[in-house]
Coordinates of C-alpha atoms and ligand atoms in Angstrom, one line a residue:
X188 CA 23.1 -0.1 -73.5
X189 CA 20.2 -1.4 -71.4
X190 CA 16.9 0.3 -70.6
X191 CA 16.1 1.0 -67.0
X192 CA 13.3 -1.2 -65.8
X193 CA 10.4 0.9 -64.6
X194 CA 9.1 0.3 -61.1
X195 CA 5.7 -1.4 -61.0
X196 CA 3.1 0.4 -59.0
X197 CA -0.5 -0.5 -58.5
X198 CA -3.3 1.6 -57.1
X199 CA -6.9 0.5 -56.5
X200 CA -10.3 2.1 -55.7
X201 CA -13.1 0.1 -54.0
X202 CA -15.3 -1.4 -56.6
X203 CA -18.6 0.4 -56.5
X204 CA -22.1 -1.0 -55.9
X205 CA -24.3 -1.0 -58.9
X206 CA -27.5 -0.7 -57.0
X207 CA -26.9 3.0 -56.7
X208 CA -25.8 5.6 -59.2
X209 CA -22.4 7.3 -59.0
X210 CA -22.1 10.4 -56.8
X211 CA -19.3 12.6 -55.4
X212 CA -18.0 9.9 -53.1
X213 CA -17.2 7.6 -56.1
X214 CA -15.8 10.5 -58.2
X215 CA -13.7 11.6 -55.3
X216 CA -12.0 8.3 -54.5
X217 CA -11.4 7.6 -58.2
X218 CA -10.0 11.1 -58.8
X219 CA -7.5 11.0 -56.0
X220 CA -6.3 7.7 -57.3
X221 CA -6.0 9.2 -60.7
X222 CA -3.9 12.1 -59.5
X223 CA -1.5 9.7 -57.9
X224 CA -1.4 7.4 -60.9
X225 CA -0.7 10.2 -63.3
X226 CA 2.0 11.6 -61.0
X227 CA 3.8 8.2 -60.7
X228 CA 3.5 7.6 -64.4
X229 CA 5.1 11.0 -64.9
X230 CA 8.0 9.8 -62.8
X231 CA 8.5 6.9 -65.2
X232 CA 6.9 4.2 -63.1
X233 CA 4.8 1.4 -64.7
X234 CA 1.5 2.1 -63.0
X235 CA -1.6 0.0 -63.0
X236 CA -4.7 1.8 -61.9
X237 CA -7.7 -0.4 -61.2
X238 CA -11.3 0.4 -60.5
X239 CA -14.6 -1.3 -61.3
X240 CA -18.1 -2.3 -60.1
X241 CA -19.4 -4.7 -57.4
X242 CA -22.4 -6.3 -59.0
X243 CA -23.6 -9.3 -56.9
X244 CA -25.5 -9.6 -53.7
X245 CA -28.9 -9.3 -52.1
X246 CA -29.1 -5.5 -52.5
X247 CA -28.7 -5.7 -56.3
X248 CA -31.1 -8.5 -56.5
X249 CA -33.7 -6.5 -54.5
X250 CA -33.2 -3.2 -56.4
X251 CA -33.6 -5.1 -59.7
X252 CA -36.8 -6.8 -58.5
X253 CA -38.2 -3.4 -57.4
X254 CA -37.5 -2.0 -60.8
X255 CA -38.8 -5.1 -62.6
X256 CA -35.5 -5.9 -64.4
X257 CA -33.1 -8.7 -64.1
X258 CA -30.1 -8.2 -61.7
X259 CA -27.8 -8.5 -64.7
X260 CA -29.7 -5.7 -66.6
X261 CA -29.5 -3.4 -63.6
X262 CA -25.8 -4.2 -63.2
X263 CA -25.2 -3.5 -66.9
X264 CA -26.9 -0.2 -66.8
X265 CA -25.3 1.1 -63.6
X266 CA -21.9 -0.3 -64.3
X267 CA -22.0 1.7 -67.6
X268 CA -22.8 4.8 -65.6
X269 CA -19.7 4.2 -63.5
X270 CA -17.6 3.7 -66.6
X271 CA -19.0 7.0 -68.0
X272 CA -17.5 9.0 -65.1
X273 CA -14.0 7.9 -66.2
X274 CA -14.4 10.0 -69.3
X275 CA -16.3 12.8 -67.6
X276 CA -13.6 13.5 -65.0
X277 CA -10.5 12.7 -67.0
X278 CA -9.8 9.5 -65.1
X279 CA -7.1 7.3 -66.5
X280 CA -7.8 3.8 -65.0
X281 CA -6.0 1.0 -66.8
X282 CA -8.7 -1.5 -66.2
X283 CA -12.3 -1.6 -65.1
X284 CA -13.3 -4.9 -63.4
X285 CA -16.9 -6.1 -63.2
X286 CA -17.6 -8.9 -60.8
X287 CA -20.2 -10.4 -63.2
X288 CA -17.4 -10.9 -65.7
X289 CA -16.9 -14.7 -66.1
X290 CA -13.2 -14.2 -65.9
X291 CA -13.6 -12.8 -62.4
X292 CA -16.2 -15.4 -61.4
X293 CA -14.2 -18.5 -62.3
X294 CA -11.2 -17.1 -60.5
X295 CA -13.2 -16.4 -57.4
X296 CA -14.4 -20.0 -57.4
X297 CA -10.8 -21.2 -57.8
X298 CA -9.6 -19.0 -55.0
X299 CA -12.4 -20.2 -52.6
X300 CA -11.6 -23.8 -53.6
X301 CA -8.0 -23.3 -52.6
X302 CA -9.2 -22.0 -49.2
X303 CA -11.5 -25.0 -48.8
X304 CA -8.6 -27.3 -49.6
X305 CA -6.3 -25.7 -47.2
X306 CA -8.9 -25.8 -44.4
X307 CA -9.2 -22.0 -44.2
X308 CA -12.8 -22.3 -45.3
X309 CA -15.1 -24.9 -43.7
X310 CA -18.8 -25.6 -43.4
X311 CA -20.5 -24.6 -40.1
X312 CA -23.7 -23.1 -38.6
X313 CA -23.9 -19.5 -37.7
X314 CA -26.2 -17.4 -35.6
X315 CA -25.8 -13.7 -35.4
X316 CA -26.9 -10.1 -35.9
X317 CA -27.3 -9.2 -39.5
X318 CA -27.6 -5.8 -41.2
X319 CA -29.7 -6.6 -44.3
X320 CA -29.0 -3.3 -46.0
X321 CA -25.2 -3.6 -45.6
X322 CA -25.2 -7.4 -46.0
X323 CA -22.9 -7.5 -42.9
X324 CA -23.0 -9.5 -39.7
X325 CA -22.2 -7.8 -36.4
X326 CA -20.5 -9.3 -33.4
X327 CA -22.6 -9.3 -30.2
X328 CA -20.4 -6.5 -28.8
X329 CA -20.8 -4.4 -31.9
X330 CA -24.5 -5.1 -32.1
X331 CA -25.0 -3.9 -28.6
X332 CA -22.9 -0.8 -29.2
X333 CA -25.2 0.2 -32.1
X334 CA -28.3 -0.7 -30.1
X335 CA -29.2 -3.5 -32.5
X336 CA -29.9 -0.9 -35.2
X337 CA -28.0 -0.4 -38.4
X338 CA -26.0 2.7 -38.1
X339 CA -26.2 3.1 -41.9
X340 CA -29.9 2.5 -42.6
X341 CA -31.4 3.0 -39.1
X342 CA -33.3 -0.3 -39.5
X343 CA -33.2 -3.0 -36.8
X344 CA -30.6 -5.7 -37.1
X345 CA -32.0 -9.1 -37.7
X346 CA -31.3 -12.3 -35.7
X347 CA -30.2 -14.8 -38.4
X348 CA -29.2 -18.4 -38.4
X349 CA -27.5 -20.0 -41.4
X350 CA -25.6 -23.0 -42.4
X351 CA -22.6 -21.4 -44.1
X352 CA -19.1 -21.7 -45.3
X353 CA -16.8 -19.9 -42.9
X354 CA -13.5 -18.3 -43.3
X355 CA -11.3 -19.2 -40.4
X356 CA -10.4 -15.6 -39.5
X357 CA -9.9 -16.4 -35.8
X358 CA -6.8 -18.4 -36.8
X359 CA -5.1 -15.2 -38.1
X360 CA -5.3 -13.2 -34.8
X361 CA -1.6 -13.6 -34.0
X362 CA -0.4 -13.2 -37.6
X363 CA -2.4 -10.0 -38.0
X364 CA -1.2 -8.5 -34.7
X365 CA 2.4 -9.3 -35.8
X366 CA 1.7 -7.8 -39.2
X367 CA 0.4 -4.5 -37.8
X368 CA 3.4 -4.3 -35.6
X369 CA 5.9 -5.0 -38.4
X370 CA 4.2 -2.9 -41.0
X371 CA 3.0 0.2 -39.2
X372 CA 2.2 2.0 -42.4
X373 CA -0.1 -0.8 -43.7
X374 CA -3.3 1.0 -42.5
X375 CA -3.5 4.7 -42.8
X376 CA -4.2 7.3 -41.6
X377 CA -3.0 6.6 -38.0
X378 CA -6.5 7.2 -36.5
X379 CA -7.9 4.4 -38.6
X380 CA -5.1 2.1 -37.8
X381 CA -5.8 2.6 -34.1
X382 CA -9.4 1.8 -34.6
X383 CA -8.4 -1.5 -36.3
X384 CA -6.0 -2.3 -33.5
X385 CA -8.7 -1.6 -30.9
X386 CA -11.2 -3.9 -32.5
X387 CA -8.5 -6.6 -33.2
X388 CA -7.9 -6.7 -29.4
X389 CA -11.5 -7.8 -28.9
X390 CA -10.6 -11.0 -30.6
X391 CA -11.5 -12.3 -34.1
X392 CA -14.3 -14.6 -35.0
X393 CA -14.7 -16.7 -38.1
X394 CA -16.7 -15.0 -40.8
X395 CA -19.4 -16.6 -42.9
X396 CA -18.5 -16.3 -46.6
X397 CA -21.5 -17.9 -48.2
X398 CA -25.3 -17.2 -48.3
X399 CA -28.3 -19.4 -49.1
X400 CA -31.1 -16.9 -48.9
X401 CA -30.7 -15.5 -52.4
X402 CA -29.2 -16.5 -55.7
X403 CA -27.5 -13.4 -57.2
X404 CA -23.9 -14.3 -56.7
X405 CA -21.1 -16.7 -57.5
X406 CA -21.8 -20.3 -56.6
X407 CA -19.6 -21.9 -53.9
X408 CA -17.6 -24.7 -55.7
X409 CA -19.4 -28.0 -55.4
X410 CA -22.2 -26.4 -53.2
X411 CA -24.6 -24.7 -55.7
X412 CA -27.1 -23.8 -53.0
X413 CA -24.6 -21.5 -51.6
X414 CA -23.5 -18.2 -53.2
X415 CA -20.2 -16.6 -52.2
X416 CA -20.7 -13.6 -49.8
X417 CA -20.6 -10.5 -51.9
X418 CA -17.8 -9.0 -49.8
X419 CA -15.5 -12.0 -50.4
X420 CA -16.4 -11.9 -54.1
X421 CA -15.7 -8.1 -54.1
X422 CA -12.4 -8.2 -52.2
X423 CA -11.0 -10.7 -54.6
X424 CA -11.5 -8.3 -57.5
X425 CA -8.1 -6.8 -56.6
X426 CA -6.3 -10.0 -57.5
X427 CA -8.6 -11.5 -60.1
X428 CA -8.2 -8.4 -62.2
X429 CA -4.5 -9.2 -62.2
X430 CA -5.2 -12.9 -63.1
X431 CA -3.8 -14.2 -59.8
X432 CA -6.6 -16.8 -59.6
X433 CA -5.7 -18.4 -62.9
X434 CA -2.1 -18.5 -64.0
X435 CA -3.1 -19.6 -67.5
X436 CA -5.2 -16.5 -68.1
X437 CA -4.5 -13.5 -70.3
X438 CA -4.9 -11.2 -67.3
X439 CA -2.2 -13.1 -65.4
X440 CA 0.1 -12.9 -68.4
X441 CA -0.4 -9.2 -68.8
X442 CA -0.8 -8.0 -65.2
X443 CA 0.4 -10.3 -62.5
X444 CA 3.5 -8.2 -62.0
X445 CA 1.4 -5.4 -60.5
X446 CA 0.6 -7.3 -57.3
X447 CA 1.0 -6.4 -54.5
X448 CA -0.8 -3.1 -54.8
X449 CA 1.2 -0.1 -53.7
X450 CA -1.8 1.6 -52.2
X451 CA -5.5 0.5 -51.9
X452 CA -7.7 3.5 -51.4
X453 CA -11.1 3.1 -49.6
X454 CA -13.6 5.1 -47.6
X455 CA -13.5 4.7 -43.8
X456 CA -16.8 2.7 -43.7
X457 CA -15.2 -0.3 -45.3
X458 CA -12.0 -0.3 -43.3
X459 CA -12.6 -3.6 -41.4
X460 CA -13.0 -5.6 -44.6
X461 CA -9.8 -4.1 -46.1
X462 CA -7.6 -3.9 -43.0
X463 CA -8.4 -7.2 -41.4
X464 CA -10.3 -9.7 -43.6
X465 CA -8.5 -8.8 -46.8
X466 CA -4.9 -9.3 -45.3
X467 CA -6.0 -12.5 -43.7
X468 CA -7.4 -13.8 -47.0
X469 CA -4.1 -12.9 -48.7
X470 CA -2.1 -14.7 -46.0
X471 CA -4.3 -17.7 -46.3
X472 CA -3.6 -17.8 -50.0
X473 CA 0.1 -17.2 -49.5
X474 CA 0.0 -13.9 -51.5
X475 CA 1.9 -10.8 -50.6
X476 CA 0.1 -7.9 -48.8
X477 CA -0.5 -4.4 -50.2
X478 CA 1.9 -1.7 -49.2
X479 CA -0.9 0.5 -47.8
X480 CA -4.6 0.5 -47.2
X481 CA -5.6 4.2 -47.1
X482 CA -9.0 4.9 -45.6
X483 CA -10.1 8.4 -46.3
X484 CA -13.0 10.1 -44.5
X485 CA -16.2 11.4 -46.0
X486 CA -17.5 14.3 -47.9
X487 CA -20.4 16.0 -46.2
X488 CA -22.4 18.7 -48.0
X489 CA -23.0 22.3 -46.8
X490 CA -22.1 21.1 -43.3
X491 CA -24.5 18.1 -43.2
X492 CA -24.5 14.5 -44.1
X493 CA -25.5 14.2 -47.7
X494 CA -29.0 13.1 -48.2
X495 CA -31.5 13.1 -51.0
X496 CA -34.3 14.4 -48.7
X497 CA -32.2 17.3 -47.4
X498 CA -31.6 18.3 -51.1
X499 CA -27.8 18.6 -50.5
X500 CA -26.9 15.4 -52.3
X501 CA -24.0 15.9 -54.7
X502 CA -24.9 13.6 -57.5
X503 CA -23.5 13.3 -61.0
X504 CA -25.8 15.9 -62.4
X505 CA -24.6 18.4 -59.8
X506 CA -21.0 17.5 -60.5
X507 CA -21.6 18.0 -64.2
X508 CA -22.9 21.5 -63.5
X509 CA -19.7 22.3 -61.5
X510 CA -17.7 21.0 -64.5
X511 CA -19.7 23.1 -66.9
X512 CA -19.1 26.3 -64.8
X513 CA -15.5 25.8 -63.7
X514 CA -14.0 23.1 -65.9
X515 CA -12.9 19.5 -65.0
X516 CA -9.6 20.6 -63.6
X517 CA -11.2 22.9 -61.1
X518 CA -13.2 20.1 -59.7
X519 CA -10.2 17.8 -59.6
X520 CA -8.2 20.5 -57.8
X521 CA -11.0 21.1 -55.3
X522 CA -11.4 17.4 -54.6
X523 CA -7.7 16.8 -54.3
X524 CA -6.8 19.8 -52.1
X525 CA -10.0 20.1 -49.9
X526 CA -11.1 16.5 -49.7
X527 CA -11.3 14.2 -46.7
X528 CA -7.8 12.6 -47.0
X529 CA -7.0 12.1 -43.4
X530 CA -9.0 11.5 -40.3
X531 CA -11.7 14.2 -40.6
X532 CA -14.6 14.7 -42.9
X533 CA -14.6 17.5 -45.4
X534 CA -17.3 19.9 -46.4
X535 CA -18.3 20.3 -50.0
X536 CA -19.7 23.8 -49.9
X537 CA -20.5 26.2 -52.7
X538 CA -18.7 29.0 -51.0
X539 CA -15.6 26.9 -50.3
X540 CA -15.5 25.7 -53.9
X541 CA -15.7 29.3 -55.2
X542 CA -13.1 30.5 -52.7
X543 CA -10.6 27.7 -53.5
X544 CA -11.1 28.2 -57.3
X545 CA -10.7 32.0 -57.1
X546 CA -7.8 32.1 -54.6
X547 CA -5.7 29.3 -56.0
X548 CA -6.5 28.9 -59.7
X549 CA -7.7 32.3 -60.8
X550 CA -5.6 34.7 -58.6
X551 CA -2.5 32.6 -58.2
X552 CA -1.8 30.1 -61.0
X553 CA -3.9 31.8 -63.6
X554 CA -2.8 35.3 -62.8
X555 CA 0.8 34.5 -62.5
X556 CA 1.1 32.7 -65.8
X557 CA -0.9 35.3 -67.6
X558 CA 1.1 38.2 -66.0
X559 CA 4.4 36.5 -66.9
X560 CA 3.4 35.7 -70.5
X561 CA 2.0 39.2 -71.0
X562 CA 5.3 40.7 -69.9
X563 CA 7.3 38.4 -72.1
X564 CA 4.9 39.5 -74.9
X565 CA 5.4 43.1 -74.2
X566 CA 9.1 43.3 -73.3
X567 CA 10.6 40.4 -75.2
X568 CA 8.4 40.1 -78.3
X569 CA 6.8 36.9 -77.0
X570 CA 10.1 35.1 -77.1
X571 CA 11.6 33.4 -74.0
X572 CA 14.6 35.6 -73.0
X573 CA 17.9 34.1 -71.9
X574 CA 19.1 34.2 -68.3
X575 CA 22.5 35.8 -68.4
X576 CA 22.9 35.9 -64.6
X577 CA 22.5 39.5 -63.7
X578 CA 19.3 40.2 -61.8
X579 CA 18.5 43.0 -59.5
X580 CA 17.1 41.8 -56.1
X581 CA 14.5 39.1 -55.6
X582 CA 16.9 37.2 -53.4
X583 CA 15.7 33.7 -54.5
X584 CA 18.1 31.0 -55.5
X585 CA 15.7 29.6 -58.0
X586 CA 17.5 26.3 -58.9
X587 CA 17.8 25.4 -55.2
X588 CA 14.4 26.7 -54.3
X589 CA 12.6 24.8 -57.0
X590 CA 14.6 21.6 -56.5
X591 CA 13.5 21.6 -52.8
X592 CA 9.9 22.1 -53.8
X593 CA 10.0 19.4 -56.4
X594 CA 11.5 17.0 -53.8
X595 CA 8.8 18.0 -51.3
X596 CA 6.0 17.6 -53.8
X597 CA 7.3 14.1 -54.8
X598 CA 7.8 12.9 -51.3
X599 CA 4.3 14.1 -50.3
X600 CA 2.8 12.2 -53.3
X601 CA 4.7 9.1 -52.1
X602 CA 2.9 9.4 -48.8
X603 CA -0.4 9.9 -50.6
X604 CA -0.5 13.4 -49.2
X605 CA -2.1 15.0 -52.3
X606 CA -2.8 18.3 -50.7
X607 CA 0.8 18.5 -49.5
X608 CA 2.2 17.8 -52.9
X609 CA 0.0 20.4 -54.6
X610 CA 0.8 22.9 -51.9
X611 CA 4.5 22.5 -52.6
X612 CA 3.9 23.1 -56.3
X613 CA 1.7 26.1 -55.5
X614 CA 4.4 27.6 -53.2
X615 CA 6.6 27.9 -56.3
X616 CA 3.9 29.9 -58.0
X617 CA 3.4 32.1 -55.0
X618 CA 7.1 32.7 -54.9
X619 CA 7.1 33.9 -58.5
X620 CA 4.4 36.4 -57.6
X621 CA 6.5 37.8 -54.7
X622 CA 9.6 37.9 -57.0
X623 CA 7.7 39.9 -59.6
X624 CA 6.5 42.3 -57.0
X625 CA 10.0 42.7 -55.5
X626 CA 12.0 43.0 -58.7
X627 CA 9.3 45.0 -60.5
X628 CA 10.3 44.2 -64.1
X629 CA 7.4 46.4 -65.3
X630 CA 9.1 49.4 -63.8
X631 CA 12.6 48.4 -64.9
X632 CA 11.3 48.0 -68.5
X633 CA 10.7 51.7 -68.8
X634 CA 14.5 52.2 -69.2
X635 CA 15.9 50.3 -72.2
X636 CA 19.2 50.0 -70.4
X637 CA 17.5 47.4 -68.1
X638 CA 16.5 45.0 -71.0
X639 CA 18.9 42.3 -69.9
X640 CA 17.8 42.4 -66.3
X641 CA 14.2 42.3 -67.3
X642 CA 14.9 39.3 -69.5
X643 CA 16.6 37.5 -66.7
X644 CA 13.8 38.1 -64.3
X645 CA 11.2 37.0 -66.8
X646 CA 13.2 33.9 -67.7
X647 CA 13.2 32.9 -64.0
X648 CA 9.5 33.5 -63.7
X649 CA 8.6 31.5 -66.7
X650 CA 11.0 28.7 -65.8
X651 CA 9.7 28.5 -62.2
X652 CA 6.1 28.4 -63.5
X653 CA 7.0 25.7 -66.0
X654 CA 8.3 23.5 -63.2
X655 CA 5.3 24.2 -61.0
X656 CA 3.1 23.3 -63.9
X657 CA 4.9 20.0 -64.4
X658 CA 4.2 19.1 -60.7
X659 CA 0.5 20.2 -61.1
X660 CA -0.1 18.3 -64.3
X661 CA -1.4 15.2 -62.5
X662 CA -4.2 17.3 -60.9
X663 CA -4.7 19.8 -63.7
X664 CA -4.1 17.9 -66.9
X665 CA -6.1 20.1 -69.2
X666 CA -4.9 23.5 -68.0
X667 CA -1.3 22.4 -67.9
X668 CA -1.9 21.0 -71.4
X669 CA -3.1 24.5 -72.4
X670 CA 0.0 26.1 -70.9
X671 CA 2.3 23.7 -72.7
X672 CA 0.7 24.6 -75.9
X673 CA 0.8 28.4 -75.4
X674 CA 4.4 28.2 -74.2
X675 CA 5.5 25.6 -76.8
X676 CA 6.7 23.3 -74.0
X677 CA 6.2 20.0 -75.6
X678 CA 5.2 17.0 -73.4
X679 CA 6.9 16.0 -70.2
X680 CA 5.8 12.4 -70.9
X681 CA 7.2 10.1 -68.2
X682 CA 10.2 12.3 -67.6
X683 CA 8.9 14.4 -64.8
X684 CA 12.1 14.2 -62.8
X685 CA 14.1 15.5 -65.7
X686 CA 11.5 18.1 -66.7
X687 CA 11.5 19.6 -63.2
X688 CA 15.2 20.4 -63.4
X689 CA 16.0 24.1 -63.6
X690 CA 17.1 25.4 -67.0
X691 CA 15.1 23.2 -69.3
X692 CA 13.2 26.1 -70.7
X693 CA 15.0 27.1 -73.9
X694 CA 15.6 30.8 -74.6
X695 CA 14.0 31.6 -78.0
X696 CA 10.9 29.5 -77.2
X697 CA 7.7 31.3 -78.3
X698 CA 5.7 32.2 -75.2
X699 CA 2.1 33.2 -76.1
X700 CA -0.4 34.8 -73.7
X701 CA -2.5 32.4 -71.7
X702 CA -5.7 32.8 -69.6
X703 CA -6.0 29.5 -67.9
X704 CA -8.9 30.1 -65.4
X705 CA -11.6 32.6 -66.1
X706 CA -13.1 34.4 -63.2
X707 CA -16.5 33.0 -62.1
X708 CA -18.9 35.1 -60.1
X709 CA -20.1 33.7 -56.8
X710 CA -23.7 33.8 -58.0
X711 CA -22.8 31.4 -60.9
X712 CA -21.9 28.5 -58.5
X713 CA -24.4 25.7 -59.1
X714 CA -27.0 25.4 -56.3
X715 CA -29.0 22.3 -55.3
Ligands
ME8_1317 O1 -18.8 -0.1 -50.4 N1 -17.3 10.7 -49.2 O2 -19.3 0.3 -52.6 P1 -20.0 1.7 -52.6 C1 -16.2 10.1 -49.7 N2 -19.0 -2.2 -53.1 N3 -16.2 8.9 -50.3 C2 -17.3 8.3 -50.4 C3 -18.5 8.8 -49.9 C4 -18.5 10.1 -49.3 N4 -19.6 10.7 -48.8 N5 -19.5 7.9 -50.2 C5 -18.9 6.8 -50.8 C6 -18.9 -0.5 -51.5 N6 -17.6 7.1 -51.0 C7 -18.4 -1.8 -51.9 C8 -16.9 -1.8 -51.9 S1 -14.6 -3.0 -52.4 C9 -13.9 -4.6 -52.4 C10 -16.3 -3.2 -52.2 C11 -16.6 6.2 -51.7 O3 -20.6 1.9 -54.0 C12 -15.6 5.6 -50.7 O4 -14.5 5.3 -51.4 O5 -20.8 1.9 -51.4 C13 -16.3 4.4 -50.3 O6 -15.5 3.4 -49.7 C14 -16.9 3.9 -51.6 O7 -17.3 5.1 -52.3 C15 -18.1 3.0 -51.3 O8 -18.7 2.7 -52.6

């Protein structure tokens, strides 16, 4: 006998800047990665889910100076806030990398040294347009396009000259073009890929990868006046966390098998770094490329860009209040089904949250599970009936119907279409509702002669709901846990495929009543 080897999968979030506190954007990206990671673990894959904090650079140095603390103290404090959100929102990351960790720093130096030795990094002089807030240089074309003003901060771009180390990005033009042609799924969604292709056609310039005007960063090897540009430092996190910069490290021993990442999830504002600079760096290092860079769009709030002055900013305190009112699962569900996965922004509105919660969780999943368990309580003494085959009406071939929905939910998750996957699972629940209404077991039960038919109907309801719940567990871990307990279902563990097969629910299992999602009045939704 030999054990099947689990497939390695790796998913990453951006590493978050510590000059700011966590908000909905960070919770969102990390949550959707968590849903995917849980689902794939459920399928039996060996998943590595990586997140962390980006702690170097001028912005952190400046924020720390304004607060009168050291950059390290600021980084420690805010990185801890980011780690706290993992517990608050049920996030199951396998590692949390910090760029001030010496294990990261020494690997970044080793990687940069390799690039210097291969000639992909060289010393040169640079003059260009610099966005100080974003720590990003603009090409002349791009600078003109934004009228020499930072589209992010609104402040004028600065003309800057520096002697810098450069990454020879221009040398990768042809290889990148070939890559995008050969691996059309590399950058998703399609709209983002087209943006990258458009900009790539303008031609690539070498990019400075060191700075001399501040000190808070990793020193360039053998050039201590230079610190490594925070973006290069940050991008490398994805491989330093797996030890790829030091084959003698523990991280390498434990984690190197997870590279290349299956999917790297980012927000659309950092697409260029991840879709162009990052692949070029990997090619220069001779490392394999990720399967997919998925750039989602943005959350706006009540129809407008989030801003502290407008008072519509969804910060951690606000999210906490949502969790208090609706539970963690409700927030996860809203983020995963209504979020900006895809090319358009999504609106976080109180009304939409309430509507989604009520329609999907209270009226559909909650109501259907409670209705089914109540009927099993009433007509079958709280014990799961057997399905003996006879069943009046309904017209659903349940084993085939659920198998098709399971396949659709799995395929959608593979494409990182979370909303599609969840919709496939919810369609099972909706079908149960229709089935109950059409077969009317509550009417049949009035005549004891129908006991067997009623049992058959209720078995099918409970079994279909159990399968839907298995598919929804990645997004609703607590509620499905509650259902498992009430219905004595045990744990699906990493056997999701097996667990989703029709007929696993054993007749005789004790089925207790459940109320998974309490109704919440519209007035109770947290306001800004
Ligand atoms: O950019 N809607 O870090 P960051 C959705 N350190 N997602 C949002 C969002 C919004 N309104 N706002 C932020 C950095 N995000 C760098 C990354 S990676 C090598 C270095 C999410 O703290 C989204 O994932 O500004 C975005 O890419 C990320 O937060 C930016 O986080």
